[in-house]
Amino acid sequence: MDAQGRGRADDVDPADQWVLNPRTGEYELRLSPSAPQPPVPGPRTQGRRTSTPGREVPPQRRRRAEPEAPAPGRRGRRPEKKKSRGKRVLLWTGGSMAFVVLVAGVGGYVYLKHLEGNVSTTDVGTAGSSSFKKDEAFNILIIGTDKRTGEGNEGYGDKGSVGHADTNILLHVAEDRSNATALSIPRDLIVNIPDCETTQEDGTKKVIPGSSGVRFNQSLGDLGRDAGCTMRTVTETTGIKPDHFVMADFNAVKTLTSAVGGVDVCVEHAVDDPKSHLKLPAGESTVEGERALAFVRTRHAFGNEGDLDRIKVQQQFLGSLMRKMASSDTLTSPTKLVKLAEAATEALTVDTAIRKVGTLKDMALELKKVPTKNITFTTVPVVDNPAEKIKATVVVNEAKGPQVFDMIKNDISFTEVEQKQKKEKAAVAARLKGAKSAPGEVRVRVMNGGAPAGSAQQELAYLQTQAGVAKSENAGNAPAELARTTLEYAPDQADQARALAEILGLSGAAMKPGESVTNSQGLPTMTLTLGKDFKGAGVKLDAASVKKPDLDNESTADQKQCAS
C-alpha cells in the first residue's frame, strides 16, 4: 500500500520519498508522477490548497471523502494510543533533536499527527508548569524506571518492579540558550518525599502521603506515586522546580542507537560482564541496539561497580549520542530522521502540558540552539550516608550541593559562555565604566520582584545603615517577577547607577538604561528591582563573580572520554 493506503504494486520506503531541496534547505515529499498524489500540507485558503515555493503541487480535482490514511511507514490500521506507564530511558535532547529536525524540516501535517499519537501522557497537576514558553529558561526532568517492558529486556531492571525512578537527569536550559546543565540525581540519594496529588485512571484525585529519609527512587512507583511525585521530590531536595518531565523505556536506547547507525563509545580496559552480557575490546567501539542498552545498564564493568560510576558512563554515552545525532550523516538522511522520530515519540511519556506535537517541536527547537560544548553533565554532589555502617546510600554534600543548586536556579552557566555578539558585550561592559557618584548622592527606590518576602526592606536597611545610601526608600512589590535583579536609570543618572552597581556587585547586564521615576519627595530616582537571584542584604549579585564548586563528576557534551 502507498502512503495514502491505496493499493499499488510497488512498496516504497516512505523515508525515501522525502527529498532535500537545496534551495530551501528543507525536506519535501516527492512521489513519482504516476503515483496518486497525497495532499501536500500547507496553508489553505477557502478550502483550496495553495502552492508552496519549492514544492510540487498536483492538479486540483474533486474527490470523495476518504478515511484518514495511515501515516508513512505504517501499514494497515493505526494502533491505539498507548496508556501512560512508567518507562525507562537515557533519553535527553538527542531524541528531541531527531524529532525536531524532521518536524521543522518536513512539516507534514498527517505525519506530525501520527507522531503525536505515539506519545503517552501523565497529568502531574501543579507539580510542573501549565505551558511551555520559548522565551524563558526551563527545566525538564528526565526519568528512567527499572520496570521491565518490551521483548528482550528480561535481563534488565528488577523483576516485578512497579517502576522506580532508577535514572534521573534534571536538564536546565538557559534563558538565552547559550548553555545547559544536565544534573544527574542518584537513585540512592536519601531524601524526603512530600505528599503528592496524583490523577487516577478514572480522573479522580488521590493524595499519596510522603515519606522521610528514603531513597530518591521511591518517589516513583511506590504507593502509586507518579512522575509528578518525582518532580515534587526534586523541588523538595534541590529547590529547583521542574517545568516538565519525560520518561521512556529500555527500547528507546535500542531503537535510537540503531536508527543513527550506532554510537561510538570507548573503554580503557576490555569488558566481559556476564550479568549484562556486555563484551567490548579495549579502546573505541560502536554499539547499537542490545549492546547499547547493555553498555548503559552495566554496573560491574566500571569503577567500584556502584551507581555513581554507572552515572558517569551514562553521561559519556549521552554526550556521544548527542554528537552522533547532530552529525551531518544523521541530519541529511531522511531514512534516519523518520526512524529517529518514530523511536523518540514511541518511547516518550510526557506531562500533559507538552503533549501536543507543536509544543514538543518548539521545545526541541529551543534545545537544539544550545552548543554541545556548553552542555555540562554533572551529578548532585554527595557523601556517604553517615547513618550507615555498611555504605549503601548517599546524602547531599552540604558544602557543595546548595551552591550547585543555586547556580541552576539563577541560570548561571557551568561553562565559559561567549556572548552572542561582541558589540553587545562591549556595550554592556561600558555601562560600568565612568565617573561614580558618592553613596550619599545616590537616589534609589527598592522593589521586590521575586526575592523572598521582606527582601526589599532588608536591602533598604543595608543601603541606609552600612552602604551610606541614605536617599533610598522601599517601593513595595514590583508588577512582575524577574529572574535576575535589575537597576533602571535615566541617562543623567548613570554616575549614580555605577556607584550603586559597585556597592551591590551588579553586572553591566543588570543595569538597564531607561527612565527615572519620581520618589515620595517628588524627586527623580532610580529603581532597583530584586529578582529571584537575590541572596540576601549586602550579598554581591554579579553572577560572573560566583565561584563554581569543585565537582568530582563533570564533563561537557563535546568531550570524548573512555570509561574506566
Coordinates of C-alpha atoms in Angstrom, one line a residue, residues 104-361:
A104 CA 10.8 21.6 11.3
G105 CA 12.2 20.4 8.0
V106 CA 9.4 18.3 6.7
G107 CA 6.3 19.9 8.2
G108 CA 4.0 17.1 7.1
Y109 CA 0.7 17.6 9.0
V110 CA -0.6 14.0 8.7
Y111 CA 2.7 12.6 9.8
L112 CA 3.0 15.0 12.7
K113 CA -0.4 13.9 14.0
H114 CA 0.7 10.4 13.7
L115 CA 3.8 11.2 15.8
E116 CA 1.6 12.9 18.3
G117 CA -0.5 9.8 18.6
N118 CA 2.7 7.9 19.6
V119 CA 3.2 9.9 22.8
S120 CA 1.7 8.9 26.1
T121 CA 0.9 11.4 28.8
T122 CA 0.5 11.8 32.6
D123 CA -1.3 14.7 34.4
V124 CA 1.1 16.0 37.1
G125 CA -1.2 18.9 38.2
T126 CA 0.7 21.7 39.9
A127 CA 4.0 19.8 40.1
G128 CA 5.1 21.4 36.9
S129 CA 4.3 24.3 34.6
S130 CA 1.0 24.6 32.8
S131 CA 2.6 25.6 29.5
F132 CA 5.9 25.9 27.7
K133 CA 7.3 29.3 26.9
K134 CA 10.0 29.8 24.3
D135 CA 11.5 32.9 25.8
E136 CA 12.2 31.6 29.3
A137 CA 14.7 29.3 30.9
F138 CA 13.2 25.8 31.6
N139 CA 13.8 22.6 33.4
I140 CA 13.0 19.1 32.1
L141 CA 13.2 16.1 34.5
I142 CA 14.2 13.0 32.5
I143 CA 13.2 9.8 34.3
G144 CA 14.1 6.2 33.6
T145 CA 12.5 3.4 35.6
D146 CA 13.5 -0.1 36.4
K147 CA 10.3 -1.6 35.2
R148 CA 10.7 -4.3 32.6
T149 CA 8.8 -3.6 29.4
G150 CA 9.2 -4.9 25.9
E151 CA 10.8 -8.0 24.4
G152 CA 14.4 -8.8 25.2
N153 CA 14.5 -6.7 28.4
E154 CA 14.2 -9.6 30.9
G155 CA 17.8 -9.2 31.9
Y156 CA 17.4 -5.6 33.0
G157 CA 15.7 -4.0 35.9
D158 CA 14.1 -5.7 38.9
K159 CA 11.7 -8.5 38.2
G160 CA 8.2 -7.4 39.3
S161 CA 9.2 -3.8 39.9
V162 CA 6.4 -1.3 39.8
G163 CA 8.8 1.1 38.1
H164 CA 11.0 3.2 40.3
A165 CA 12.9 6.4 39.4
D166 CA 16.1 4.5 38.6
T167 CA 17.9 7.0 36.4
N168 CA 17.1 10.7 36.8
I169 CA 18.5 13.8 35.0
L170 CA 17.4 17.3 35.6
L171 CA 18.1 19.2 32.4
H172 CA 18.2 23.0 32.8
V173 CA 18.2 25.1 29.6
A174 CA 19.4 28.7 30.0
E175 CA 17.1 31.6 29.1
D176 CA 19.5 32.8 26.3
R177 CA 20.1 29.2 25.1
S178 CA 23.8 29.7 25.4
N179 CA 24.2 26.8 27.8
A180 CA 22.5 23.9 29.5
T181 CA 23.2 21.7 32.6
A182 CA 22.3 18.1 32.9
L183 CA 22.3 17.3 36.6
S184 CA 22.1 13.5 37.4
I185 CA 20.3 12.6 40.7
P186 CA 21.5 9.3 42.2
R187 CA 18.7 6.8 42.8
D188 CA 20.2 6.0 46.2
L189 CA 20.1 9.6 47.4
I190 CA 18.3 9.9 50.8
V191 CA 15.5 12.5 50.5
N192 CA 12.2 13.5 51.9
I193 CA 9.3 12.7 49.6
P194 CA 6.5 15.2 50.1
D195 CA 2.7 14.5 49.9
C196 CA 1.7 14.5 46.3
E197 CA -1.6 14.6 44.5
T198 CA -2.0 12.1 41.7
T199 CA -4.6 11.6 39.0
Q200 CA -6.2 8.2 38.9
E201 CA -7.3 6.3 35.7
D202 CA -10.9 7.3 36.3
G203 CA -9.9 11.0 36.6
T204 CA -10.3 11.3 40.3
K205 CA -7.5 12.8 42.5
K206 CA -5.7 11.0 45.2
V207 CA -3.1 12.3 47.6
I208 CA -0.2 9.9 48.3
P209 CA 1.4 10.5 51.7
G210 CA 5.0 11.5 51.8
S211 CA 8.0 9.6 53.3
S212 CA 11.0 10.9 55.2
G213 CA 14.6 9.6 54.9
V214 CA 14.1 7.2 52.0
R215 CA 15.8 6.6 48.6
F216 CA 15.0 9.0 45.8
N217 CA 14.0 6.2 43.5
Q218 CA 10.9 5.5 45.8
S219 CA 9.4 8.8 44.6
L220 CA 8.1 6.9 41.6
G221 CA 6.0 3.7 41.7
D222 CA 5.8 3.2 45.5
L223 CA 2.3 3.5 46.8
G224 CA 1.1 4.5 43.4
R225 CA 3.3 7.6 43.0
D226 CA 3.6 9.0 39.5
A227 CA 6.1 11.3 37.8
G228 CA 4.5 14.3 39.5
C229 CA 5.7 12.9 42.8
T230 CA 9.2 12.6 41.5
M231 CA 9.0 16.2 40.3
R232 CA 7.9 17.4 43.7
T233 CA 10.7 15.4 45.3
V234 CA 13.2 17.2 43.1
T235 CA 11.8 20.6 44.2
E236 CA 11.9 19.5 47.8
T237 CA 15.5 18.3 47.6
T238 CA 17.1 21.0 45.4
G239 CA 14.8 24.0 45.4
I240 CA 14.6 23.7 41.6
K241 CA 11.2 23.2 40.2
P242 CA 11.0 21.0 37.1
D243 CA 8.7 22.5 34.5
H244 CA 8.1 19.3 32.6
F245 CA 9.1 15.6 32.6
V246 CA 10.0 13.0 30.1
M247 CA 10.0 9.2 30.6
A248 CA 11.0 6.5 28.2
D249 CA 11.7 2.8 28.2
F250 CA 14.6 0.4 27.6
N251 CA 13.7 0.1 24.0
A252 CA 14.4 3.8 23.3
V253 CA 18.1 3.2 23.8
K254 CA 17.9 0.2 21.4
T255 CA 15.9 1.9 18.7
L256 CA 17.5 5.4 18.8
T257 CA 21.0 3.9 18.6
S258 CA 20.0 1.6 15.8
A259 CA 18.3 4.5 13.9
V260 CA 21.6 6.5 13.8
G261 CA 23.7 3.5 12.9
G262 CA 25.3 3.1 16.3
V263 CA 27.0 5.2 18.9
D264 CA 30.8 5.4 19.4
V265 CA 32.0 4.5 22.9
C266 CA 35.4 4.0 24.5
V267 CA 36.6 1.8 27.4
E268 CA 40.1 1.8 28.9
H269 CA 40.0 -1.9 29.5
A270 CA 38.3 -4.9 27.8
V271 CA 34.8 -5.6 29.2
D272 CA 33.2 -9.0 29.7
D273 CA 30.3 -8.7 32.0
P274 CA 28.3 -11.9 32.4
K275 CA 25.4 -10.1 34.0
S276 CA 24.7 -7.5 31.3
H277 CA 26.3 -9.7 28.6
L278 CA 28.4 -6.8 27.5
K279 CA 31.6 -7.7 25.7
L280 CA 33.9 -4.9 24.4
P281 CA 37.5 -4.7 23.5
A282 CA 39.7 -2.0 25.0
G283 CA 39.6 1.2 23.0
E284 CA 36.8 2.5 20.8
S285 CA 33.8 0.6 19.6
T286 CA 30.4 1.3 18.1
V287 CA 27.4 0.0 19.9
E288 CA 23.7 -0.1 19.0
G289 CA 20.5 -1.9 19.9
E290 CA 21.0 -4.6 22.6
R291 CA 24.7 -3.8 23.1
A292 CA 24.0 -0.1 23.6
L293 CA 21.4 -1.0 26.3
A294 CA 23.9 -3.3 27.9
F295 CA 26.5 -0.6 27.9
V296 CA 24.4 2.0 29.8
R297 CA 22.9 -0.7 32.1
T298 CA 26.1 -2.5 33.3
R299 CA 27.3 -1.8 36.8
H300 CA 30.0 -4.4 37.1
A301 CA 32.3 -3.3 34.3
F302 CA 33.5 0.1 35.6
G303 CA 34.8 1.7 38.7
N304 CA 33.7 0.3 42.0
E305 CA 30.6 -1.3 40.4
G306 CA 28.3 1.3 42.0
D307 CA 25.6 3.5 40.7
L308 CA 27.7 6.7 40.8
D309 CA 30.2 5.1 38.4
R310 CA 27.4 4.0 36.1
I311 CA 26.1 7.5 36.0
K312 CA 29.5 8.7 34.7
V313 CA 29.4 6.1 31.9
Q314 CA 25.8 7.0 31.1
Q315 CA 26.7 10.7 30.8
Q316 CA 29.6 9.8 28.4
F317 CA 27.2 7.7 26.4
L318 CA 24.7 10.6 26.1
G319 CA 27.3 13.0 25.0
S320 CA 28.4 10.6 22.2
L321 CA 24.8 10.0 21.2
M322 CA 24.2 13.8 21.1
R323 CA 27.2 14.2 18.8
K324 CA 26.0 11.5 16.5
M325 CA 22.5 12.9 16.2
A326 CA 23.9 16.3 15.4
S327 CA 26.2 14.9 12.7
S328 CA 25.6 15.6 9.0
D329 CA 25.2 11.9 8.3
T330 CA 22.1 11.9 10.5
L331 CA 20.6 15.3 9.7
T332 CA 20.8 14.8 5.9
S333 CA 19.3 11.3 5.9
P334 CA 15.5 11.1 5.5
T335 CA 15.6 7.4 6.4
K336 CA 17.4 8.0 9.7
L337 CA 15.2 11.0 10.5
V338 CA 12.0 9.0 10.1
K339 CA 13.3 6.2 12.2
L340 CA 14.5 8.6 14.9
A341 CA 11.2 10.5 15.0
E342 CA 9.3 7.2 15.4
A343 CA 11.7 5.9 18.0
A344 CA 11.6 9.1 20.1
T345 CA 7.9 9.6 20.1
E346 CA 7.0 5.9 20.7
A347 CA 9.3 5.8 23.7
L348 CA 8.1 9.0 25.3
T349 CA 5.7 9.6 28.2
V350 CA 5.4 13.4 29.0
D351 CA 3.2 15.7 31.1
T352 CA 0.0 16.9 29.6
A353 CA 1.3 20.5 29.2
I354 CA 3.7 19.4 26.4
R355 CA 1.7 16.6 24.8
K356 CA 0.9 18.5 21.6
V357 CA 3.3 17.9 18.8
G358 CA 3.7 21.6 18.2
T359 CA 4.8 22.1 21.8
L360 CA 7.3 19.2 21.5
K361 CA 8.6 20.8 18.3

